[in-house]
Amino acid sequence: MAEIQALRLGRFSRAIVWRPWWRVVMAWGVVGVALAGCLSLGKIALTPPELLAALSAPLSDTGLIVWQLRLPRTLLAALVGGALALSGWLLQQVMRNPLASPDTLGVTSGASAAAVAYFSLLAADLGHAWLPLAAAGGALMAVGIVYWLAWQQGVTPLRLVLMGIGLSALLTAATTFLLVSSPFSTTLSAYVWLTGSVYGGNWSEVARLSIGLALALVAMAPLVRYALLAAVDDALAVGIGVRVQRMRGALTLLAAVIAGLAVAWGGAIAFVGLIAPHLARRLVPVPGAAQIVMAIAAGAIVVMLADLVGRTLFLPLDLPAGIFVAAIGAPFFLMLLIRQVR
Amino acid sequence: MTRRELLVMALALGVAPGVAFAAGDKRDASAPRIVTLFQGATDTAVALGVLPVGVVESWLDKPIYPYLRSALSGATLVGLETQPSLEDIALLGPDLIVASRFRHQRIEPLLSQLAPVVMFDEIYRYRETLTVMGEALSRQANAAALSTRLTRRLSRLRRRLREHFGARWPVTVSLLDIRANEVRSYLAESFGGSVLAALGFRWNDVQRDLSGVSLKLSGVEGLPALDADVFFVMRHGRGAAVAEHYRRLRAHLLWQRMAAPRQGEVWEIDAIDWSLSGGILGVFAMLDDIDAWLTGAERRGRT
């Protein structure tokens, strides 16, 4: 195919298909528009010139609102959404299952159980500072257990998914138990966390999440080609020289780390991880870097818009973005599926 | 004394001792612009005579507790206590924000960028709230006056209770919160419980050994753990579900067997004053309730 071009830089070589990239560029244009929208809407709406004025004067009243309140929160939403989308894409690829998502592997339920346990047992003494660590730790531990349970001289995707669903059910029960048996005030903050919220996002949270994700992306770069191959049959993959088990383990771990980081700061909004890759696949049908970038853009847009709706539609109430991720995402997802079937 | 009179009095005390004025008529010109992010801080600010420019929505009788409504007629609502709208706070341009680590730890860095912040660890320690806010608002004298007034009232009421109960004193108490599907008993650590404890009431052996602020019961089998000589019962909500739950409880044999129901010492009180207000005005209203209860009991005793 003439559309494919080879890019060679010494030992590094990649086949690049240029055609889908213009859609990707447009998608990131939409991310930009969404970002501008999130920055200008709120308790006081800013016109584009006012927004520019506020951005250039960080110490003015509106500058403070835009720089310290809206921007970090919106970026946090975008990072959380993008990370969950990426994790979801990886898992759907590795599991060869369109329903796979950070939820199915137990990431969300592990993080939720750990976060709620933290709220009810440790938050009183330690404060909320270690909550992200607890949530991310819970997520990784859950994935580790799922992997270990599914291991039988290697793992097959199906066993992983089934074990993930089983463990999720168990962890959900544990979460519910903790919620029921802990004091009311704990329950309240835990519920907000469980719905998923980027409320109160600040620059240090944005910085920590970006560093974590950047490291994960660097680790992912050499593995992307195996993620693309993960969709083919095990025997075939072995035939072309892929160490299937090792790659499957590495990619699953990577997906778990990425989702764990996102969930640690954004709460359980993992539904994004299911829908964003499907969206990307509609827009960029060929698996590849373009599809990945598209999935990240889609995830970022969904969570940013959900948070925008949550904090502006019911003023002065500030509602968790997670509610609207489902409210915006679910109908869209259903529409997508219906159109796909036809 | 009605609650309104009390409020006027507290306001008068706070703004200029000796000069009375109707609640909410005017703001003290020297008063700082403050935003209070939990109910106890709002209550205490009003008691100190500094009317907040921004407050969070109340838990019951939304959006503002009726006893604070006239004083807070000019205040802006900045959303929920659990998740206040930061943009609204920023737009008010406050001189000071009063918050609690218990609820607002996550947004502490953001709040401190908007204005100086006073952070309390807990939201129910009304004495600490009063002292610290008195200092932060340069109303130490008012805080001290309110504190002295409270101490005096507590000791007067303690004496009165001792006389009323005679040899039975100190009696055991349970401060019960009836919700739609559960019952809470507030212990000596809690807001209302600490006032009762300061008056000399005691909790039964089971509850005395518990740590924390409350004991939660979701079935009737645990009812005997609440047994006490006196019950103060509040309803957490004005709806039919709570009323129905309370009716079912009272009809239950285990309830009727406890000491307070047997001796007719069950006293219904308001959840706002006894639990949700979280501040010094709420405490004064509690003491009024207990005074009224004793007066009623003594009148019944004479006839």
XYZ file of C-alpha atoms in Angstrom:
645
model
C 0.000 0.000 0.000
C 1.336 3.382 -0.986
C -0.244 4.943 2.088
C 2.275 3.273 4.316
C 5.635 4.900 4.605
C 8.682 3.580 6.382
C 10.482 5.816 8.792
C 14.059 4.820 9.430
C 16.456 6.415 11.874
C 19.496 4.166 12.206
C 18.308 0.993 13.922
C 14.890 2.481 14.650
C 12.227 1.899 12.062
C 8.473 2.287 12.029
C 5.810 1.847 9.413
C 3.642 4.933 9.415
C 0.158 5.240 7.969
C -0.449 8.941 7.564
C -4.119 8.927 6.626
C -5.784 8.530 10.042
C -3.642 11.217 11.593
C -5.660 14.143 10.293
C -8.612 12.826 12.276
C -6.383 12.592 15.296
C -5.293 16.187 14.825
C -8.929 17.203 14.627
C -9.694 15.277 17.788
C -6.967 17.162 19.610
C -8.448 20.344 18.208
C -11.669 19.325 19.950
C -9.667 18.719 23.144
C -8.380 22.279 22.828
C -11.890 23.643 22.360
C -13.120 21.627 25.347
C -10.242 22.981 27.423
C -11.090 26.546 26.445
C -14.742 25.848 27.234
C -13.880 24.439 30.655
C -11.714 27.450 31.410
C -14.297 30.024 30.412
C -17.434 28.481 31.909
C -18.281 28.359 35.579
C -19.792 30.616 38.179
C -18.779 33.551 36.017
C -18.608 32.958 32.275
C -15.701 34.556 30.436
C -15.742 35.644 26.799
C -12.665 34.600 24.770
C -10.981 38.043 25.153
C -11.723 37.966 28.900
C -10.260 34.479 29.102
C -7.065 35.659 27.424
C -6.883 38.626 29.759
C -7.342 36.319 32.753
C -4.686 33.927 31.486
C -2.183 36.738 31.065
C -2.871 38.149 34.544
C -2.683 35.217 36.977
C -3.017 37.440 40.023
C -6.228 39.227 39.065
C -9.548 37.950 40.416
C -10.493 36.094 37.266
C -6.863 35.083 36.730
C -6.886 33.390 40.125
C -10.067 31.507 39.252
C -8.746 30.402 35.874
C -5.183 29.563 36.934
C -5.735 28.086 40.364
C -9.228 26.633 40.181
C -10.276 25.839 36.628
C -7.020 24.991 34.872
C -5.577 22.387 37.280
C -8.973 20.804 37.691
C -9.550 20.574 33.942
C -6.063 19.229 33.323
C -6.569 16.652 36.041
C -9.818 15.608 34.365
C -8.080 15.347 31.000
C -5.184 13.332 32.409
C -7.489 10.968 34.281
C -9.684 10.479 31.221
C -6.751 10.008 28.872
C -5.015 7.540 31.174
C -8.138 5.425 31.667
C -8.749 5.401 27.923
C -5.190 4.272 27.273
C -5.448 1.560 29.900
C -8.753 0.438 28.469
C -7.327 0.300 24.958
C -4.369 -1.800 26.118
C -6.604 -4.221 27.974
C -9.092 -4.615 25.143
C -6.184 -5.343 22.888
C -4.474 -7.821 25.215
C -7.671 -9.554 26.309
C -9.003 -9.635 22.727
C -12.285 -8.666 24.302
C -14.223 -5.514 23.453
C -15.743 -5.515 26.936
C -12.413 -5.513 28.748
C -11.642 -2.368 30.696
C -9.869 -1.427 33.914
C -13.083 -2.564 35.645
C -12.878 -6.142 34.401
C -9.361 -6.704 35.684
C -10.299 -5.564 39.164
C -8.444 -2.247 38.966
C -11.438 -0.161 39.950
C -12.782 -2.513 42.561
C -9.312 -2.986 44.076
C -8.726 0.743 44.226
C -12.233 1.327 45.586
C -11.865 -1.235 48.355
C -8.479 0.179 49.328
C -9.721 3.765 49.222
C -12.802 3.039 51.310
C -10.706 1.056 53.789
C -8.360 4.029 53.961
C -11.279 6.406 54.557
C -12.737 4.352 57.358
C -9.586 3.098 59.071
C -6.701 5.455 58.415
C -8.039 8.826 57.268
C -8.728 9.948 60.832
C -5.065 9.590 61.810
C -3.196 10.184 58.573
C -5.381 12.658 56.739
C -6.095 12.276 53.068
C -2.522 12.716 51.854
C -1.852 9.021 51.334
C -5.170 8.227 49.701
C -3.792 8.138 46.119
C -1.081 5.739 47.214
C -3.597 3.483 48.938
C -5.881 3.490 45.897
C -3.081 2.778 43.436
C -1.727 0.059 45.736
C -5.173 -1.527 45.974
C -5.512 -1.488 42.200
C -2.163 -3.167 41.626
C -2.759 -5.714 44.333
C -6.110 -6.660 42.832
C -4.576 -7.113 39.385
C -1.745 -9.144 40.911
C -4.220 -11.458 42.603
C -6.282 -11.830 39.426
C -3.160 -12.691 37.483
C -1.991 -15.176 40.071
C -5.413 -16.862 40.223
C -5.606 -17.060 36.447
C -2.106 -18.516 36.124
C -2.018 -22.062 34.820
C 1.292 -22.471 33.048
C 0.639 -19.086 31.571
C -2.588 -17.145 31.385
C -5.224 -17.050 28.730
C -7.213 -13.839 28.209
C -10.500 -15.551 28.971
C -9.327 -16.836 32.360
C -8.043 -13.382 33.206
C -11.364 -11.746 32.425
C -13.334 -14.348 34.390
C -11.045 -14.165 37.401
C -11.195 -10.378 37.215
C -14.980 -10.415 37.313
C -14.973 -12.855 40.207
C -12.503 -10.896 42.296
C -14.315 -7.642 41.482
C -17.502 -9.074 42.921
C -15.648 -10.066 46.080
C -14.012 -6.664 46.448
C -17.284 -4.862 45.800
C -18.772 -6.831 48.670
C -15.859 -5.774 50.877
C -16.373 -2.145 49.849
C -20.060 -2.303 50.649
C -19.319 -3.881 54.011
C -16.861 -1.125 54.881
C -19.335 1.541 53.804
C -22.165 0.094 55.845
C -20.088 -0.348 58.964
C -18.264 2.980 58.958
C -19.492 6.303 60.328
C -21.742 8.533 58.251
C -19.151 11.215 57.567
C -16.699 8.646 56.213
C -19.422 7.243 54.025
C -20.048 10.649 52.531
C -16.474 11.298 51.422
C -16.139 7.696 50.300
C -19.229 7.975 48.102
C -17.867 11.060 46.393
C -14.614 9.216 45.770
C -16.450 6.161 44.473
C -18.446 8.255 42.027
C -15.225 9.778 40.762
C -14.454 13.454 41.122
C -11.689 15.862 40.221
C -13.076 18.477 42.597
C -10.340 20.426 44.332
C -7.707 19.376 41.824
C -4.571 21.470 42.307
C -1.255 21.895 40.558
C 0.695 19.501 42.736
C -1.793 16.731 41.972
C -1.581 17.520 38.266
C 2.211 17.433 38.465
C 2.343 14.134 40.319
C -0.132 12.440 37.990
C 1.675 13.734 34.888
C 5.035 12.487 36.122
C 3.568 9.080 36.893
C 1.907 8.851 33.499
C 4.998 10.092 31.666
C 7.057 7.318 33.253
C 4.408 4.764 32.301
C 4.387 6.045 28.716
C 8.154 5.743 28.449
C 7.891 2.160 29.669
C 5.122 1.552 27.178
C 6.906 2.850 24.080
C 8.926 -0.322 23.327
C 5.894 -2.520 24.096
C 3.362 -0.898 21.778
C 4.191 -3.202 18.873
C 3.395 -6.227 21.027
C 0.121 -4.654 22.063
C -0.773 -4.521 18.365
C 0.224 -8.163 17.943
C -1.666 -9.242 21.048
C -4.810 -9.415 18.955
C -3.545 -12.370 16.940
C -3.821 -15.989 17.992
C -1.291 -17.217 20.594
C 0.145 -19.908 18.298
C 0.621 -17.424 15.492
C 2.269 -14.932 17.808
C 4.677 -17.604 19.043
C 5.335 -18.462 15.419
C 6.482 -14.940 14.586
C 8.733 -14.779 17.613
C 6.685 -13.113 20.359
C 7.224 -14.275 23.912
C 3.497 -14.345 24.493
C 3.289 -14.857 28.258
C 5.963 -12.322 29.084
C 4.432 -9.667 26.845
C 0.929 -10.355 28.106
C 2.127 -9.961 31.670
C 4.042 -6.774 30.920
C 1.159 -5.144 29.051
C -1.377 -6.088 31.705
C 0.856 -4.689 34.426
C 1.331 -1.508 32.438
C -2.399 -1.085 31.894
C -2.984 -1.662 35.605
C -0.370 0.922 36.598
C -1.803 3.538 34.249
C -5.380 2.962 35.385
C -4.266 2.758 39.012
C -2.634 6.186 38.770
C -5.718 7.692 37.150
C -8.083 6.144 39.662
C -5.855 7.252 42.535
C -6.439 10.924 41.702
C -9.757 10.848 39.919
C -11.699 8.252 41.850
C -13.573 5.413 40.250
C -14.478 6.936 36.858
C -13.304 3.847 35.027
C -16.279 3.648 32.683
C -14.240 5.925 30.426
C -11.811 3.073 29.931
C -14.560 1.083 28.277
C -16.049 3.665 25.931
C -13.082 5.756 24.829
C -11.282 2.916 22.976
C -14.509 2.071 21.141
C -14.882 5.669 20.105
C -11.321 5.682 18.871
C -11.873 2.485 16.942
C -14.867 4.025 15.174
C -12.827 7.031 14.118
C -9.546 5.232 13.390
C -10.332 1.622 12.438
C -6.741 0.384 12.047
C -5.015 -0.472 15.330
C -1.886 1.586 15.695
C -0.404 4.667 17.237
C -3.101 6.870 15.695
C -5.797 4.802 17.361
C -4.049 5.031 20.712
C -3.703 8.795 20.523
C -7.334 9.031 19.434
C -8.439 6.953 22.420
C -6.525 9.228 24.778
C -8.150 12.299 23.219
C -11.609 10.736 23.490
C -11.095 9.834 27.141
C -9.830 13.303 27.956
C -12.792 14.977 26.243
C -15.390 12.791 27.960
C -14.081 13.430 31.479
C -13.473 17.143 30.873
C -17.005 17.642 29.599
C -18.466 15.520 32.388
C -16.709 17.656 34.964
C -17.792 20.846 33.218
C -21.409 19.721 33.329
C -21.056 18.616 36.955
C -19.728 21.905 38.174
C -21.838 24.305 36.097
C -25.257 22.803 35.550
C -26.402 22.763 39.171
C -24.707 25.838 40.644
C -23.780 26.449 43.408
C -23.619 22.681 43.814
C -20.475 21.074 42.540
C -21.270 17.479 41.578
C -18.794 14.635 40.975
C -17.773 14.211 37.345
C -18.315 10.449 37.595
C -22.089 10.886 37.559
C -21.914 12.611 34.209
C -19.306 10.336 32.705
C -21.947 7.656 32.891
C -24.757 10.024 31.914
C -22.925 11.288 28.826
C -21.025 8.110 28.064
C -23.675 5.418 28.373
C -26.177 6.696 25.761
C -23.320 7.424 23.425
C -21.926 3.953 23.926
C -25.301 2.367 23.271
C -25.723 4.393 20.112
C -22.302 3.268 18.981
C -23.152 -0.381 19.552
C -26.496 -0.105 17.793
C -24.888 1.469 14.746
C -22.152 -1.133 14.747
C -24.648 -3.994 14.724
C -26.445 -2.509 11.748
C -36.129 32.722 76.643
C -36.949 32.095 73.008
C -34.268 31.266 70.533
C -34.708 34.564 68.737
C -34.156 36.519 71.912
C -31.094 34.452 72.564
C -29.740 35.134 69.122
C -30.326 38.862 69.457
C -28.596 38.727 72.793
C -25.637 36.825 71.444
C -25.363 39.223 68.563
C -25.541 42.177 70.863
C -22.872 40.607 73.017
C -20.733 40.014 70.018
C -20.965 43.332 68.273
C -20.906 45.776 71.151
C -21.522 44.590 74.700
C -24.438 46.448 76.181
C -25.889 47.740 72.911
C -28.729 45.586 71.654
C -29.912 45.570 68.081
C -32.093 43.345 65.961
C -30.375 40.486 64.181
C -29.255 41.170 60.657
C -29.966 44.893 60.716
C -26.478 45.997 59.923
C -22.976 44.703 59.670
C -20.202 45.825 61.921
C -18.117 48.061 59.656
C -14.844 46.770 61.098
C -15.903 43.140 60.732
C -13.816 41.109 58.288
C -15.434 39.422 55.303
C -15.430 35.752 56.200
C -16.642 32.566 54.551
C -17.578 29.685 56.855
C -17.459 26.197 55.405
C -19.049 24.148 58.174
C -22.187 24.661 60.232
C -20.438 25.102 63.580
C -18.259 27.882 62.155
C -21.297 29.691 60.753
C -23.066 29.435 64.108
C -19.992 30.650 65.994
C -19.313 33.532 63.601
C -22.863 34.801 64.102
C -22.470 34.394 67.862
C -19.301 36.490 67.722
C -21.130 39.172 65.762
C -19.248 38.658 62.517
C -21.877 37.864 59.909
C -20.302 35.634 57.229
C -20.557 36.784 53.619
C -20.548 33.164 52.424
C -21.923 30.033 54.085
C -22.521 26.421 53.079
C -25.921 24.782 52.798
C -27.392 23.400 56.019
C -28.093 19.709 56.550
C -31.711 20.146 57.519
C -34.309 22.849 56.747
C -32.212 23.854 53.752
C -30.619 26.129 52.757
C -29.991 27.840 56.136
C -31.038 26.766 59.619
C -34.114 28.776 60.618
C -32.428 30.189 63.748
C -29.701 31.756 61.594
C -31.832 32.911 58.688
C -32.428 36.511 59.710
C -28.761 37.003 60.611
C -27.594 35.469 57.340
C -30.081 37.148 55.027
C -27.198 38.870 53.225
C -24.934 35.820 52.976
C -24.196 33.982 49.737
C -24.576 30.206 49.605
C -21.395 28.560 48.386
C -22.667 25.012 47.898
C -22.419 21.922 50.061
C -20.380 21.566 53.229
C -18.752 18.471 51.734
C -17.961 20.095 48.382
C -18.208 23.896 48.453
C -17.923 25.784 45.184
C -14.438 27.277 45.168
C -15.288 29.775 42.456
C -18.082 31.225 44.552
C -15.673 31.585 47.448
C -13.087 33.258 45.215
C -15.675 35.704 43.893
C -16.651 36.760 47.402
C -13.072 37.882 47.969
C -13.039 36.924 51.657
C -10.516 38.141 54.249
C -10.700 34.801 56.025
C -12.018 31.294 55.374
C -13.013 29.020 58.232
C -12.881 25.332 57.299
C -12.189 21.960 58.859
C -9.525 19.447 58.028
C -12.116 16.738 58.523
C -14.078 17.945 55.496
C -11.835 20.205 53.481
C -8.404 18.700 53.680
C -8.243 18.063 49.979
C -8.955 21.679 49.052
C -6.779 23.210 51.778
C -4.016 24.267 49.314
C -6.580 25.930 47.063
C -8.388 27.662 49.918
C -5.150 29.087 51.238
C -4.533 30.663 47.858
C -7.860 32.457 48.020
C -7.531 33.859 51.527
C -5.975 33.103 54.919
C -7.585 29.938 56.252
C -8.436 28.836 59.777
C -8.489 25.037 59.785
C -10.114 23.049 62.559
C -9.389 19.362 62.933
C -12.937 18.507 63.941
C -16.244 20.216 63.364
C -18.030 19.532 66.641
C -15.681 20.914 69.343
C -17.699 24.079 69.884
C -15.475 25.507 72.657
C -12.349 25.241 70.505
C -14.225 26.682 67.534
C -15.294 29.623 69.679
C -11.851 30.390 71.105
C -9.904 30.006 67.899
C -12.419 31.961 65.816
C -12.515 34.675 68.501
C -8.772 35.093 68.080
C -8.799 34.894 64.282
C -11.538 37.508 64.058
C -10.093 39.741 66.813
C -13.170 39.119 68.897
C -11.376 37.635 71.904
C -13.439 39.676 74.346
C -16.706 38.448 72.844
C -15.489 34.888 72.783
C -14.431 35.130 76.412
C -17.765 36.701 77.388
C -19.711 33.932 75.637
C -17.486 31.325 77.208
C -17.990 32.733 80.701
C -21.712 32.958 80.114
C -21.729 29.327 79.041
C -19.715 28.185 82.034
C -22.065 30.044 84.370
C -25.152 28.575 82.737
C -23.666 25.088 82.820
C -22.930 25.249 86.537
C -26.371 26.707 87.301
C -28.047 23.957 85.297
C -25.827 21.293 86.871
C -27.035 22.427 90.304
C -30.608 22.414 89.149
C -30.279 18.885 87.756
C -28.720 17.643 90.985
C -31.636 19.090 92.987
C -34.161 17.680 90.562
C -32.841 14.124 90.645
C -31.737 14.119 94.277
C -30.202 10.819 95.299
C -30.575 9.385 91.786
C -28.034 11.887 90.387
C -25.887 11.366 88.316
C -28.422 9.683 86.046
C -27.531 7.923 82.807
C -28.524 9.434 79.495
C -28.771 8.424 75.843
C -28.817 11.053 73.133
C -30.599 9.324 70.279
C -30.781 10.277 66.647
C -33.594 8.517 64.775
C -32.944 8.166 61.071
C -35.034 6.507 58.390
C -33.273 3.146 58.703
C -31.071 3.325 61.758
C -30.610 4.759 65.218
C -27.521 6.623 66.378
C -26.578 7.152 69.955
C -24.229 10.088 70.425
C -21.545 9.455 73.011
C -19.800 11.802 75.416
C -17.281 12.844 72.749
C -19.911 14.159 70.334
C -21.246 17.708 70.054
C -24.473 17.219 72.007
C -22.916 14.505 74.148
C -20.133 16.771 75.354
C -22.697 19.299 76.605
C -24.605 16.591 78.461
C -21.335 15.277 79.886
C -20.405 18.771 81.060
C -23.762 18.882 82.863
C -22.892 15.686 84.705
C -24.952 13.157 82.782
C -23.384 9.738 82.388
C -23.661 6.991 79.784
C -24.424 3.343 80.582
C -21.516 0.913 80.970
C -21.776 -0.431 77.432
C -21.610 2.995 75.829
C -19.011 4.377 78.232
C -16.483 1.840 76.976
C -16.949 2.800 73.338
C -14.641 5.167 71.567
C -15.715 7.591 68.872
C -18.625 9.968 68.698
C -21.540 7.664 68.063
C -22.933 4.170 68.259
C -24.866 3.019 65.231
C -27.753 0.526 65.454
C -29.487 -0.729 62.386
C -31.782 -3.306 63.966
C -33.963 -3.455 67.051
C -31.999 -6.239 68.736
C -29.288 -3.824 69.826
C -31.751 -1.507 71.574
C -30.883 -2.629 75.141
C -27.403 -1.156 74.616
C -29.053 2.264 74.654
C -30.725 1.810 78.047
C -30.571 4.900 80.262
C -32.608 6.846 82.832
C -33.218 9.720 80.451
C -33.553 9.770 76.664
C -33.146 12.824 74.520
C -34.500 11.871 71.112
C -34.043 13.804 67.891
C -35.346 13.037 64.415
C -32.857 13.315 61.630
C -35.251 14.655 59.022
C -38.788 15.957 58.835
C -40.055 13.205 56.540
C -42.585 10.467 57.099
C -39.954 7.705 56.913
C -38.219 8.934 60.057
C -41.509 9.459 61.896
C -42.619 5.962 60.937
C -39.338 4.436 62.119
C -39.661 6.222 65.459
C -43.264 5.020 65.806
C -42.184 1.429 65.124
C -39.377 1.707 67.654
C -41.637 3.018 70.393
C -44.092 0.215 69.745
C -41.364 -2.385 70.192
C -41.161 -4.347 73.409
C -37.422 -3.880 73.754
C -37.885 -0.114 73.625
C -40.683 -0.142 76.187
C -38.584 -2.192 78.566
C -35.824 0.376 78.836
C -35.681 2.630 81.890
C -36.421 5.997 80.253
C -39.575 4.905 78.382
C -40.805 3.054 81.491
C -40.391 6.124 83.676
C -41.679 8.535 81.056
C -38.332 10.298 80.764
C -38.191 10.443 76.967
C -37.717 14.001 75.807
C -38.018 14.903 72.129
C -35.604 17.568 71.029
C -34.629 19.259 67.793
C -31.807 17.788 65.713
C -30.578 21.219 64.612
C -29.858 22.544 68.104
C -28.666 19.278 69.578
C -26.542 17.950 66.793
C -26.393 19.748 63.470
C -25.722 23.336 64.543
C -22.314 22.416 65.933
C -21.798 25.825 67.552
C -22.246 27.828 70.707
C -25.706 29.160 69.789
C -26.842 25.573 69.406
C -25.433 24.806 72.858
C -27.370 27.675 74.444
C -30.521 26.417 72.743
C -29.829 22.934 74.183
C -29.505 24.388 77.666
C -32.792 26.258 77.173
C -34.436 22.973 76.233
C -33.140 21.259 79.357
C -34.280 24.182 81.532
C -37.713 24.015 79.962
C -37.831 20.265 80.489
C -36.968 20.613 84.190
C -39.520 23.376 84.652
C -42.175 21.231 83.030
C -41.223 18.213 85.138
C -41.285 20.244 88.359
C -44.672 21.697 87.540
C -46.017 18.210 86.914
C -44.444 17.053 90.142
C -46.261 19.735 92.199
C -49.730 19.064 90.816
